[in-house]
Amino acid sequence: MLAWAARTMARPSGMLKPVALRKLTGRYLAHQQELPALPVPPLQQTLDHYLLALQPIISEEELSHTRALVEEFRKPGGVGERLQKGLERRARKQENWLSDWWLKTAYLEYRLPVVVHSSPGVVLPKQDFQDRQGQLRFAAKLIEGALDFKTMIDNETLPVEYLGGKPLCMNQYYQILSSCRIPGPKRDSVVNYARGKKPPTHITVVHNFQFFELDVYASDGTPLTTDQIFIQLEKIWNTSLQTNKEPIGILTTNHRNSWAHAYNNLIKDKTNKESVRSIEKSIFTVCLDAPIPRVSDDIYRSRVAAQMLHGGGSRWNSGNRWFDKTLQFIVAEDGSCGLVYEHAPAEGPPIVALLDHVVEYTKKPELVRTPMVPLPMPKKLRFNITPEIKDDIEKAKRNLNIMVQDLDITAVVFHHFGKNFPKSQKISPDAFIQIALQLAYYRMYKEACATYESASLRMFRLGRTDTIRSASVDSLKFTKAMDDTGKPDPEKAELLRRATQAHRAYTDMAITGNAIDRHLLGLKLQAIQDLVSMPELFMDTAYAVAMHFNLSTSQVPAKTDCVMCFGPVVPDGYGVCYNPMADHINFAISAFNSCAETNAARMAHYLQKALLDMRQLLQENPKSKL
Ligand code: COA
Ligand code: HC5
């Protein structure tokens, strides 16, 4: 039993409290104890790297102003050193000096709706069923596959993952099932029921906006079989044929403060409270969606990506979700399927590992047909809708439909090459893709922008992410040179190689805990905690520019040929997620329609062109053998 996990996860605030690890046992814990603690990088190093990171994105004039602020901040005995000491003290006391702060800042205190602004989606390859039978059979297999993965979590038999030869923190796997975000007036929380006294044995199934509690374990504790689950799903389907139900789940799409207010109002009623608790406790959710409108093959993926992110609006499937639920599988009647997940408890890779397992599972032939024992009717979760709740639903619908209209998303398969080409050139594939993004952006806007790429900090205990700043001095040198007819091609190729090396070097710095973003955040939060006045460094325009990520990107590799997606993080930005496979790359690019300067399809076009041009440049200008 994961005693440590039980204690930390039961805390309703979702915050992780340090507990003496010594007393604990278990395979998972033994592994966790071996992991190093996240270091606090040296102050002077971070400040030097900060100035370097600013170079490609701000003017020389702004830079000299910021240089002066940095000099002031870094002086011996100055405010920087004082805050750094505070951080180092925190690092000695806590299991991970960053994780509580990150959880709060990036998620629990972030007030925008989780839909589009925070929760990522995954689009699975289209399944070849065309009807309800096929839909329910696939959903039943998927549920069984997910329960199979859960067994590995429960038994602590999940294989430890590695990055760059180093073992990774596995804690996030213990956070993704039986958990849910709960809205709060100023700050949300995450509850996890997996390690409680009586862990849940049910999932939530939603159909036609109606929620059901489906027990997926038999009385002897074994998981139901595909056939049994299928029969139960049919019962659910047949008792939820009405399509005129209030889409109560829409409430979870609202701004967090509004939702927190509506939530307190909703759960005043005892029946509503029980229904909400059942959803929150459930192992995960399965959304049986209505078919999405038929579209041509070339925009099919983009359409499904939008469905996964927001459900298509109040008239389509958005009411068929509980967006606060950590994990929601989506299976639509027309064969489109995927998932959406609430980001606070975990990063993409554990979710994708689960998904890879589930997809493999669904491909297995069904072997045994179990003799049918009568199973109880799944419980319908009832809601009493007062006029006030109805009003909250209407408001949420209006806001959601605006968000749905505003999301511009393009999912494409770049089929000319995948990881194999950059590898053949002895270049990091991830760096190659990131530099292509820089080239695409430069060609569109004639400047570089602050660019975020997620880097895993899971080499450290309870590590989440730091930022790889992909816009670098070297990337800008290359992107400026690429279309400069005065520059010889061999020089351009050399600049490209150098830019990819710089990117890979930043990646190594980030995954070993030496990047600048989380350290700067830590210094800023330390200043707030110590109640010293905010250092000017953090009130500087350059700092705001550096944190305004017009390109927010992430690589999430998967075995399954799927595409992941998320929204932009600024009103005038792009969200770019990619899954590089051996011979092709799956991309999803998002933007907002309300911003005249951005266009997802245009960015996708420029990105593909950049990848092709860069390949040609390298092929025509091979590296000298000297
Ligand atoms: N020559 C030849 N091959 C190379 C190479 C080179 N110069 N550099 C790298 N490669 C190979 C690698 O060995 C690796 O091989 P594999 O396919 O056999 O595993 C492959 O190319 C991919 O390496 P690379 O493209 O450099 O990227 P990476 O896998 O190291 O990933 C990050 C880089 C930043 C994505 C990764 O470190 C990371 O942090 N991932 C987590 C991100 C995350 O959490 N995202 C979700 C956030 S919710
Ligand atoms: C299933 C794919 C999930 C990818 C989500 C992701 O990359 O989230 C980033 C998390 C982080 O801490 O970097 C945030 N981002 C979407 C804004 C890049």
XYZ file of C-alpha atoms and ligand atoms in Angstrom:
692
model
C 0.000 0.000 0.000
C 1.344 3.407 -0.942
C 1.051 5.002 2.454
C 2.921 8.101 1.406
C 0.768 8.494 -1.656
C -2.371 7.994 0.395
C -1.454 10.792 2.708
C -0.448 13.300 0.113
C -3.237 12.573 -2.319
C -6.031 12.697 0.194
C -5.322 16.367 0.881
C -8.252 18.195 -0.653
C -6.127 21.201 -1.563
C -4.213 18.937 -3.938
C -0.979 20.115 -2.375
C 1.832 17.744 -1.679
C 3.133 17.828 1.864
C 6.557 16.416 2.604
C 6.419 13.205 4.589
C 9.484 11.391 5.895
C 10.283 8.882 3.164
C 12.412 6.730 5.443
C 9.451 5.046 7.100
C 7.990 3.806 3.878
C 8.218 0.602 1.911
C 7.024 -0.684 -1.463
C 8.487 -1.037 -4.934
C 7.228 2.347 -6.115
C 8.559 4.116 -3.070
C 11.897 2.364 -3.226
C 12.224 3.721 -6.755
C 11.066 7.192 -5.770
C 13.576 7.398 -2.944
C 16.423 6.787 -5.365
C 15.523 9.862 -7.412
C 17.496 13.055 -6.844
C 15.822 16.187 -5.501
C 15.259 19.056 -7.925
C 18.210 21.429 -7.565
C 18.014 25.217 -7.315
C 20.244 26.405 -10.185
C 23.050 28.892 -9.390
C 21.741 32.464 -9.408
C 24.463 33.954 -11.619
C 24.037 31.201 -14.229
C 20.276 31.814 -14.495
C 20.739 35.563 -14.847
C 23.351 35.116 -17.615
C 21.060 32.705 -19.443
C 18.109 35.039 -18.999
C 19.945 37.854 -20.788
C 20.904 35.451 -23.565
C 17.310 34.252 -23.933
C 16.096 37.850 -24.261
C 18.481 38.696 -27.091
C 16.429 37.286 -29.994
C 13.085 38.631 -28.753
C 13.661 42.228 -27.549
C 15.380 45.328 -28.905
C 18.969 46.267 -28.029
C 17.631 49.323 -26.177
C 15.304 47.236 -23.987
C 18.095 44.769 -23.436
C 20.478 47.398 -22.082
C 17.759 48.553 -19.678
C 17.263 44.965 -18.496
C 21.022 44.422 -18.218
C 21.136 47.242 -15.667
C 18.279 45.665 -13.693
C 20.050 42.304 -13.735
C 23.269 43.924 -12.486
C 21.360 45.464 -9.602
C 19.595 42.181 -8.788
C 22.770 40.056 -8.859
C 24.981 42.313 -6.670
C 26.696 40.588 -3.733
C 24.420 40.911 -0.719
C 21.578 42.150 -2.958
C 17.959 41.084 -3.244
C 18.788 38.273 -5.695
C 21.089 36.530 -3.256
C 18.594 36.945 -0.473
C 15.821 35.322 -2.491
C 18.177 32.603 -3.693
C 19.010 31.726 -0.070
C 15.292 31.545 0.666
C 14.811 29.152 -2.247
C 17.719 26.986 -1.146
C 16.222 26.805 2.346
C 12.889 25.766 0.851
C 14.666 23.099 -1.224
C 16.221 21.639 1.924
C 12.845 21.413 3.655
C 10.584 20.192 0.855
C 10.588 17.084 -1.269
C 10.527 19.296 -4.320
C 10.865 23.050 -3.872
C 8.838 23.717 -7.022
C 5.971 21.234 -7.229
C 3.453 22.916 -4.866
C 4.147 26.323 -6.351
C 3.909 25.028 -9.910
C 0.651 23.188 -9.279
C -0.893 26.342 -7.851
C 0.498 28.815 -10.357
C 0.054 26.833 -13.546
C -3.229 25.137 -12.692
C -5.131 25.582 -9.450
C -4.969 29.382 -9.332
C -5.265 29.808 -13.091
C -8.773 31.159 -13.532
C -9.506 30.734 -17.255
C -11.767 27.817 -18.237
C -9.959 24.480 -18.393
C -11.598 23.924 -21.785
C -9.283 25.080 -24.604
C -7.073 27.052 -22.172
C -5.659 24.162 -20.187
C -6.996 20.679 -20.947
C -5.238 18.893 -23.820
C -6.945 16.482 -26.186
C -5.800 13.420 -28.088
C -7.237 12.272 -31.420
C -7.073 8.524 -32.046
C -7.135 7.009 -35.524
C -10.735 6.689 -36.792
C -12.241 3.339 -35.851
C -14.084 1.445 -38.520
C -17.412 1.021 -36.776
C -20.393 2.882 -38.136
C -23.107 2.195 -35.657
C -24.087 1.969 -32.047
C -23.154 -1.722 -31.672
C -19.644 -1.013 -32.909
C -19.386 2.073 -30.737
C -20.399 0.240 -27.574
C -18.210 -2.787 -28.318
C -15.182 -0.548 -28.867
C -15.975 1.454 -25.711
C -16.283 -1.797 -23.735
C -12.864 -2.980 -24.922
C -11.343 0.385 -24.212
C -12.707 0.289 -20.648
C -11.302 -3.196 -20.151
C -7.912 -2.044 -21.490
C -7.859 0.925 -19.128
C -8.700 -1.356 -16.189
C -5.850 -3.612 -17.245
C -3.512 -0.618 -17.044
C -5.003 0.260 -13.659
C -4.033 -3.193 -12.397
C -0.404 -2.382 -13.209
C -0.704 0.900 -11.309
C -2.366 -0.811 -8.340
C 0.205 -3.623 -8.235
C 3.080 -1.209 -8.747
C 4.225 -3.259 -11.726
C 4.440 -0.391 -14.208
C 7.866 -0.423 -15.825
C 9.982 2.546 -14.768
C 10.493 5.000 -17.617
C 13.837 6.443 -18.671
C 14.955 9.655 -20.338
C 18.529 10.030 -21.530
C 19.395 6.841 -19.631
C 18.072 8.205 -16.302
C 15.078 6.741 -14.424
C 12.041 9.014 -14.173
C 9.661 9.899 -11.356
C 6.563 7.713 -11.664
C 4.343 9.684 -9.287
C 2.107 11.120 -12.018
C 0.809 7.641 -12.867
C -0.730 7.482 -9.409
C -2.613 10.731 -9.980
C -4.511 10.097 -13.192
C -7.190 7.607 -12.120
C -9.968 8.186 -9.579
C -9.111 11.867 -9.368
C -10.875 15.103 -10.185
C -10.390 18.844 -10.042
C -12.806 20.752 -7.798
C -13.475 24.439 -8.447
C -12.809 26.911 -5.644
C -13.507 30.651 -5.422
C -9.828 31.652 -5.558
C -8.071 28.373 -5.987
C -9.188 24.958 -7.190
C -8.096 21.686 -5.649
C -7.544 18.144 -6.831
C -9.018 15.155 -5.006
C -7.737 11.647 -5.455
C -9.729 8.674 -4.214
C -7.412 5.947 -5.508
C -5.650 5.309 -2.210
C -8.484 6.011 0.177
C -10.002 3.425 2.523
C -12.511 2.335 -0.090
C -11.127 2.986 -3.565
C -13.846 3.454 -6.194
C -14.904 0.522 -8.356
C -17.039 2.480 -10.805
C -16.559 4.638 -13.864
C -18.793 7.433 -15.142
C -20.524 6.960 -18.472
C -22.194 9.911 -20.210
C -24.679 9.667 -23.036
C -27.069 12.346 -24.308
C -25.889 14.603 -21.447
C -26.993 11.993 -18.882
C -24.517 10.624 -16.355
C -24.343 7.038 -15.078
C -22.378 5.244 -12.411
C -21.161 1.961 -13.870
C -19.557 -0.562 -11.537
C -16.767 -2.229 -13.502
C -15.686 -4.816 -10.935
C -17.524 -7.994 -9.990
C -18.226 -8.732 -6.333
C -15.054 -10.866 -6.152
C -12.971 -7.856 -7.164
C -12.211 -8.990 -10.713
C -12.834 -6.538 -13.561
C -15.912 -7.128 -15.724
C -15.203 -8.632 -19.132
C -15.758 -6.854 -22.443
C -19.030 -8.719 -22.953
C -20.310 -7.773 -19.561
C -19.334 -4.129 -19.968
C -20.948 -4.110 -23.410
C -24.268 -5.321 -21.946
C -24.073 -2.648 -19.260
C -23.353 0.066 -21.838
C -26.366 -1.074 -23.836
C -28.535 -0.715 -20.753
C -27.189 2.808 -20.274
C -27.819 3.655 -23.896
C -31.382 2.379 -23.801
C -32.258 4.393 -20.722
C -30.825 7.653 -22.044
C -32.491 8.001 -25.414
C -34.049 11.392 -24.693
C -32.018 14.178 -26.229
C -33.669 17.085 -24.467
C -31.807 16.900 -21.158
C -30.137 19.887 -19.507
C -26.407 19.700 -20.289
C -25.315 19.929 -16.668
C -21.695 19.127 -17.598
C -21.474 22.432 -19.469
C -21.040 24.081 -16.067
C -17.494 22.675 -15.932
C -16.535 24.704 -19.022
C -16.968 28.006 -17.240
C -14.453 30.514 -15.913
C -13.210 28.962 -12.670
C -14.608 31.666 -10.372
C -18.070 31.453 -11.958
C -17.966 27.675 -11.874
C -16.919 27.666 -8.206
C -19.930 29.829 -7.421
C -22.263 27.639 -9.462
C -20.732 24.480 -7.926
C -21.534 25.583 -4.385
C -25.039 26.345 -5.454
C -25.390 23.026 -7.300
C -24.283 20.825 -4.424
C -26.613 22.464 -1.898
C -29.117 19.871 -3.058
C -28.413 16.425 -1.567
C -29.158 14.461 -4.766
C -26.965 16.769 -6.822
C -24.176 16.470 -4.281
C -24.282 12.670 -4.423
C -24.228 12.718 -8.220
C -21.291 15.136 -8.341
C -19.365 13.038 -5.789
C -19.950 9.916 -7.831
C -18.430 11.575 -10.912
C -15.508 12.971 -8.919
C -14.752 9.601 -7.339
C -15.095 7.504 -10.457
C -12.011 5.850 -11.963
C -12.483 7.741 -15.234
C -15.235 8.898 -17.575
C -16.387 7.467 -20.883
C -18.316 9.849 -23.120
C -20.552 8.139 -25.670
C -20.860 10.966 -28.164
C -23.334 11.680 -30.893
C -21.766 11.453 -34.367
C -19.859 14.544 -35.359
C -20.977 16.287 -38.561
C -19.540 14.598 -41.665
C -16.635 16.450 -43.208
C -14.143 15.787 -45.985
C -11.138 13.578 -45.200
C -8.635 16.434 -45.251
C -10.314 18.344 -42.439
C -11.521 15.285 -40.537
C -8.611 15.273 -38.047
C -8.925 19.003 -37.370
C -12.634 18.585 -36.750
C -12.067 15.723 -34.330
C -9.267 17.650 -32.576
C -11.794 20.413 -31.895
C -14.298 17.796 -30.639
C -11.709 16.426 -28.245
C -10.819 19.877 -26.933
C -14.280 21.330 -26.470
C -16.970 18.916 -27.666
C -18.303 21.115 -30.454
C -20.497 23.467 -28.391
C -23.666 23.260 -26.348
C -25.723 21.716 -29.178
C -23.206 18.979 -29.894
C -21.197 17.048 -27.349
C -19.848 19.622 -24.874
C -22.600 18.687 -22.406
C -21.437 15.089 -22.651
C -18.395 15.816 -20.457
C -17.347 16.656 -16.939
C -14.290 18.700 -17.845
C -12.906 18.675 -14.290
C -12.522 14.908 -14.475
C -8.863 13.973 -14.948
C -9.404 11.411 -17.672
C -12.284 11.271 -20.152
C -12.326 8.855 -23.054
C -14.508 9.896 -25.953
C -16.099 7.408 -28.333
C -18.487 8.767 -30.947
C -21.037 6.826 -32.961
C -19.292 7.570 -36.269
C -15.958 6.024 -35.225
C -14.160 9.182 -34.146
C -12.561 8.817 -30.748
C -9.891 10.109 -28.426
C -9.688 11.720 -25.029
C -9.543 14.964 -23.123
C -7.771 15.308 -19.808
C -7.598 17.822 -17.011
C -3.971 18.827 -16.814
C -3.408 19.608 -13.105
C -2.525 16.073 -11.930
C -0.177 15.005 -14.730
C 1.756 15.713 -17.908
C 0.907 14.213 -21.309
C 3.355 11.259 -21.327
C 1.665 9.161 -18.579
C -1.708 9.760 -20.211
C -0.297 8.694 -23.558
C 1.338 5.593 -22.054
C -2.082 4.581 -20.749
C -3.626 5.326 -24.113
C -0.990 3.281 -25.978
C -1.791 0.360 -23.704
C -5.533 0.753 -24.232
C -5.201 0.974 -28.014
C -3.116 -2.202 -28.123
C -5.690 -3.861 -25.901
C -8.585 -2.967 -28.198
C -6.788 -4.705 -31.085
C -6.623 -8.037 -29.259
C -9.124 -10.607 -30.468
C -11.836 -11.359 -27.971
C -11.219 -14.830 -26.685
C -13.703 -15.989 -24.103
C -17.365 -15.323 -24.132
C -18.309 -15.175 -20.517
C -21.501 -16.857 -19.363
C -23.846 -14.038 -18.578
C -24.604 -13.515 -14.941
C -27.249 -10.891 -14.334
C -25.632 -7.580 -13.450
C -27.380 -4.725 -11.676
C -28.654 -1.793 -13.683
C -26.029 1.003 -13.781
C -27.138 3.857 -11.553
C -28.403 6.974 -13.234
C -27.010 10.112 -11.595
C -29.875 12.506 -11.041
C -29.764 16.276 -10.901
C -32.412 18.629 -9.604
C -32.225 21.736 -11.734
C -33.420 24.846 -9.885
C -34.043 28.097 -11.828
C -30.708 29.381 -10.522
C -28.824 26.315 -11.797
C -30.649 26.600 -15.113
C -29.467 30.193 -15.310
C -25.855 29.133 -14.604
C -26.095 26.513 -17.356
C -27.386 29.100 -19.837
C -24.527 31.477 -18.994
C -21.983 28.675 -19.324
C -23.487 27.684 -22.701
C -23.115 31.220 -24.031
C -19.478 31.495 -22.929
C -18.632 28.059 -24.218
C -20.139 28.711 -27.627
C -18.010 31.844 -27.933
C -14.897 29.779 -27.103
C -15.899 27.131 -29.620
C -16.312 29.758 -32.336
C -12.990 31.289 -31.404
C -10.845 28.156 -31.597
C -8.998 27.775 -34.872
C -7.375 24.360 -35.073
C -5.572 22.439 -37.798
C -4.359 18.881 -37.407
C -2.055 17.682 -40.146
C 0.112 14.727 -40.990
C 3.455 15.764 -42.398
C 4.123 12.697 -44.510
C 7.398 13.539 -46.285
C 9.600 12.304 -43.453
C 9.710 11.713 -39.714
C 12.422 11.303 -37.069
C 14.528 9.191 -39.434
C 15.628 12.041 -41.653
C 17.175 14.306 -38.960
C 18.679 11.212 -37.327
C 20.371 10.327 -40.617
C 21.896 13.808 -40.511
C 23.026 13.266 -36.908
C 20.594 15.944 -35.778
C 18.148 15.703 -32.880
C 14.677 15.286 -34.443
C 13.063 17.420 -31.777
C 15.581 20.211 -32.355
C 14.982 19.958 -36.114
C 11.217 20.380 -35.673
C 11.656 23.271 -33.243
C 13.988 25.114 -35.608
C 11.487 24.524 -38.423
C 8.877 26.192 -36.225
C 11.219 29.116 -35.708
C 11.706 29.393 -39.459
C 7.965 29.200 -40.120
C 7.282 31.921 -37.557
C 10.081 34.150 -38.844
C 8.841 33.852 -42.407
C 5.338 34.818 -41.308
C 6.180 37.654 -38.942
C 9.760 38.692 -39.803
C 10.751 38.404 -36.167
C 11.274 35.796 -33.473
C 8.911 35.408 -30.524
C 9.174 33.994 -27.012
C 8.782 30.253 -27.581
C 7.949 27.633 -24.980
C 8.698 23.967 -25.337
C 7.884 21.601 -22.471
C 10.873 19.811 -20.998
C 10.402 17.022 -18.537
C 11.751 17.439 -14.995
C 10.810 13.868 -14.130
C 14.442 12.916 -13.554
C 13.757 14.534 -10.159
C 11.353 13.418 -7.474
C 7.891 14.898 -8.125
C 9.293 16.731 -11.145
C 6.887 18.239 -13.669
C 8.238 20.523 -16.431
C 10.539 23.412 -17.227
C 10.770 25.491 -20.388
C 13.058 25.083 -23.347
C 13.261 28.535 -24.937
C 13.469 27.588 -28.587
C 14.028 31.130 -29.868
C 17.764 31.493 -29.389
C 20.568 33.670 -30.719
C 21.510 30.748 -32.978
C 17.981 30.028 -34.204
C 17.528 33.688 -35.165
C 20.868 33.743 -37.011
C 19.678 30.786 -39.066
C 16.122 31.993 -39.736
C 17.424 35.409 -40.828
C 20.003 33.811 -43.114
C 17.722 31.198 -44.680
C 15.969 33.529 -47.126
C 18.918 35.886 -47.531
C 19.964 35.509 -51.173
C 23.335 37.063 -50.331
C 24.297 34.136 -48.071
C 25.879 30.994 -49.548
C 23.957 27.770 -48.940
C 26.790 25.909 -47.168
C 26.849 28.717 -44.601
C 23.073 28.468 -44.151
C 23.374 24.714 -43.617
C 26.089 25.306 -41.042
C 23.889 27.859 -39.233
C 21.040 25.340 -39.249
C 23.244 22.638 -37.741
C 24.471 25.054 -35.114
C 20.912 26.133 -34.255
C 19.841 22.516 -33.738
C 22.892 21.882 -31.537
C 22.061 24.947 -29.448
C 18.504 23.660 -29.083
C 19.654 20.221 -27.993
C 22.075 21.845 -25.513
C 19.198 23.877 -24.018
C 17.150 20.667 -23.797
C 19.925 18.939 -21.848
C 20.210 21.946 -19.572
C 16.429 21.918 -18.980
C 15.977 18.213 -18.251
C 18.885 18.289 -15.781
C 17.214 21.080 -13.806
C 19.279 24.032 -15.020
C 16.801 25.967 -17.153
C 15.779 29.489 -16.187
C 11.985 29.665 -16.227
C 11.035 27.767 -13.086
C 14.001 29.286 -11.238
C 12.865 32.824 -12.114
C 9.320 31.886 -11.081
C 10.702 30.555 -7.807
C 12.615 33.779 -7.117
C 9.490 35.806 -7.851
C 7.276 33.678 -5.604
C 9.927 33.763 -2.899
C 9.777 37.585 -3.051
C 5.999 37.441 -2.654
C 6.289 34.993 0.230
C 8.981 37.025 2.012
C 6.888 40.146 1.460
C 9.838 42.040 0.048
C 8.775 44.516 -2.608
C 8.701 42.991 -6.072
C 12.181 43.302 -7.633
C 12.146 45.530 -10.707
C 13.465 42.650 -12.777
C 9.994 41.087 -12.649
C 8.166 44.334 -13.456
C 10.250 45.005 -16.523
C 8.708 45.016 -20.027
C 11.331 42.518 -21.170
C 10.122 40.054 -18.522
C 6.555 40.425 -19.774
C 7.721 39.880 -23.366
C 9.722 36.828 -22.306
C 6.630 35.337 -20.651
C 4.283 36.100 -23.555
C 4.663 32.847 -25.420
C 3.352 33.416 -28.936
C 4.510 29.896 -29.640
C 3.567 27.353 -26.986
C 4.786 23.952 -28.065
C 5.186 20.418 -26.849
C 6.430 17.124 -28.135
C 4.377 14.188 -26.910
C 5.575 10.980 -28.518
C 3.230 7.999 -28.673
C 3.365 4.482 -30.087
C -0.167 4.976 -31.389
C -0.463 7.010 -34.566
C -2.388 9.764 -32.810
C -2.260 13.516 -32.589
C -2.389 15.603 -29.418
C -3.656 19.139 -29.224
C -4.042 22.123 -26.901
C -4.995 25.791 -27.171
C -2.700 28.830 -27.380
C -1.620 30.378 -24.062
C -1.895 34.015 -25.212
C -4.629 35.719 -27.280
C -2.253 36.271 -30.211
C -0.399 32.986 -30.109
C -0.248 29.425 -31.345
C -0.411 26.105 -29.547
C 1.643 23.480 -31.368
C 1.743 19.840 -30.330
C 3.480 17.099 -32.283
C 4.033 13.387 -32.231
C 7.084 12.539 -34.325
C 6.916 9.018 -35.735
C 9.715 7.290 -37.693
C 8.525 8.353 -41.152
C 5.922 11.028 -40.578
C 4.994 13.685 -38.013
C 1.517 14.334 -36.599
C 0.897 17.975 -35.738
C -1.942 19.981 -34.289
C -1.758 23.762 -34.422
C -4.237 26.016 -32.654
C -4.874 29.758 -32.657
C -7.795 32.087 -31.921
C -10.083 33.357 -34.672
C -10.506 36.620 -32.741
C -6.865 37.436 -33.437
C -6.464 38.834 -36.947
C -2.730 38.135 -37.029
C -2.848 34.388 -36.393
C -4.096 31.555 -38.571
C -3.552 27.892 -37.736
C -3.773 26.572 -41.312
C -1.326 29.207 -42.495
C 1.121 28.296 -39.754
C 0.734 24.612 -40.670
C 1.522 25.471 -44.286
C 4.640 27.458 -43.335
C 5.783 24.752 -40.950
C 5.580 22.065 -43.615
C 7.407 24.273 -46.071
C 10.118 25.000 -43.480
C 10.627 21.285 -42.823
C 10.955 20.577 -46.547
C 13.288 23.516 -47.191
C 15.503 22.537 -44.291
C 15.752 18.964 -45.560
C 16.708 20.205 -48.996
C 19.317 22.560 -47.563
C 20.975 19.764 -45.599
C 20.830 17.262 -48.450
C 22.365 19.706 -50.898
C 25.025 20.868 -48.459
C 26.389 17.826 -46.674
C 28.579 18.319 -43.653
C 32.245 18.347 -44.601
C 33.982 15.167 -43.514
C 36.937 17.088 -42.043
N 21.861 12.162 -34.063
C 21.130 11.053 -34.228
N 20.069 10.752 -33.434
C 19.753 11.623 -32.471
C 20.462 12.821 -32.261
C 21.587 13.076 -33.112
N 22.326 14.170 -32.977
N 19.933 13.470 -31.233
C 18.899 12.735 -30.808
N 18.790 11.605 -31.540
C 17.842 10.505 -31.372
C 17.669 10.151 -29.911
O 18.638 9.205 -29.528
C 16.261 9.585 -29.869
O 16.299 8.261 -30.368
P 15.052 7.220 -30.209
O 14.036 7.599 -31.238
O 15.685 5.925 -30.489
O 14.584 7.395 -28.813
C 15.526 10.419 -30.900
O 16.549 10.933 -31.781
C 14.738 11.559 -30.329
O 15.585 12.474 -29.668
P 15.297 14.053 -29.694
O 14.541 14.364 -30.899
O 16.564 14.789 -29.458
O 14.302 14.307 -28.520
P 14.054 13.618 -27.129
O 13.362 12.327 -27.318
O 15.295 13.631 -26.332
O 12.985 14.623 -26.551
C 12.200 16.436 -25.248
C 13.249 15.963 -26.248
C 12.456 17.861 -24.882
C 10.821 16.347 -25.909
C 12.278 15.513 -24.025
O 13.510 15.683 -23.379
C 11.233 15.788 -23.004
O 11.459 16.540 -22.076
N 10.035 15.161 -23.141
C 8.910 15.390 -22.285
C 8.113 16.536 -22.810
C 6.793 16.604 -22.135
O 6.672 16.345 -20.958
N 5.760 16.944 -22.926
C 4.425 16.988 -22.470
C 4.148 18.081 -21.532
S 2.517 17.912 -20.930
C -1.625 14.930 -24.574
C -0.693 16.042 -24.873
C -0.498 16.954 -23.757
C 0.518 18.045 -23.934
C 0.311 19.064 -22.909
C 1.443 19.997 -22.655
O 2.422 20.039 -23.330
O 1.273 20.823 -21.630
C 2.299 21.730 -21.252
C 2.688 21.414 -19.832
C 3.915 22.042 -19.343
O 4.066 22.192 -18.134
O 4.778 22.410 -20.143
C 1.725 23.120 -21.327
N 1.452 23.662 -22.652
C 0.349 22.988 -23.294
C 1.090 25.059 -22.460
C 2.645 23.601 -23.530
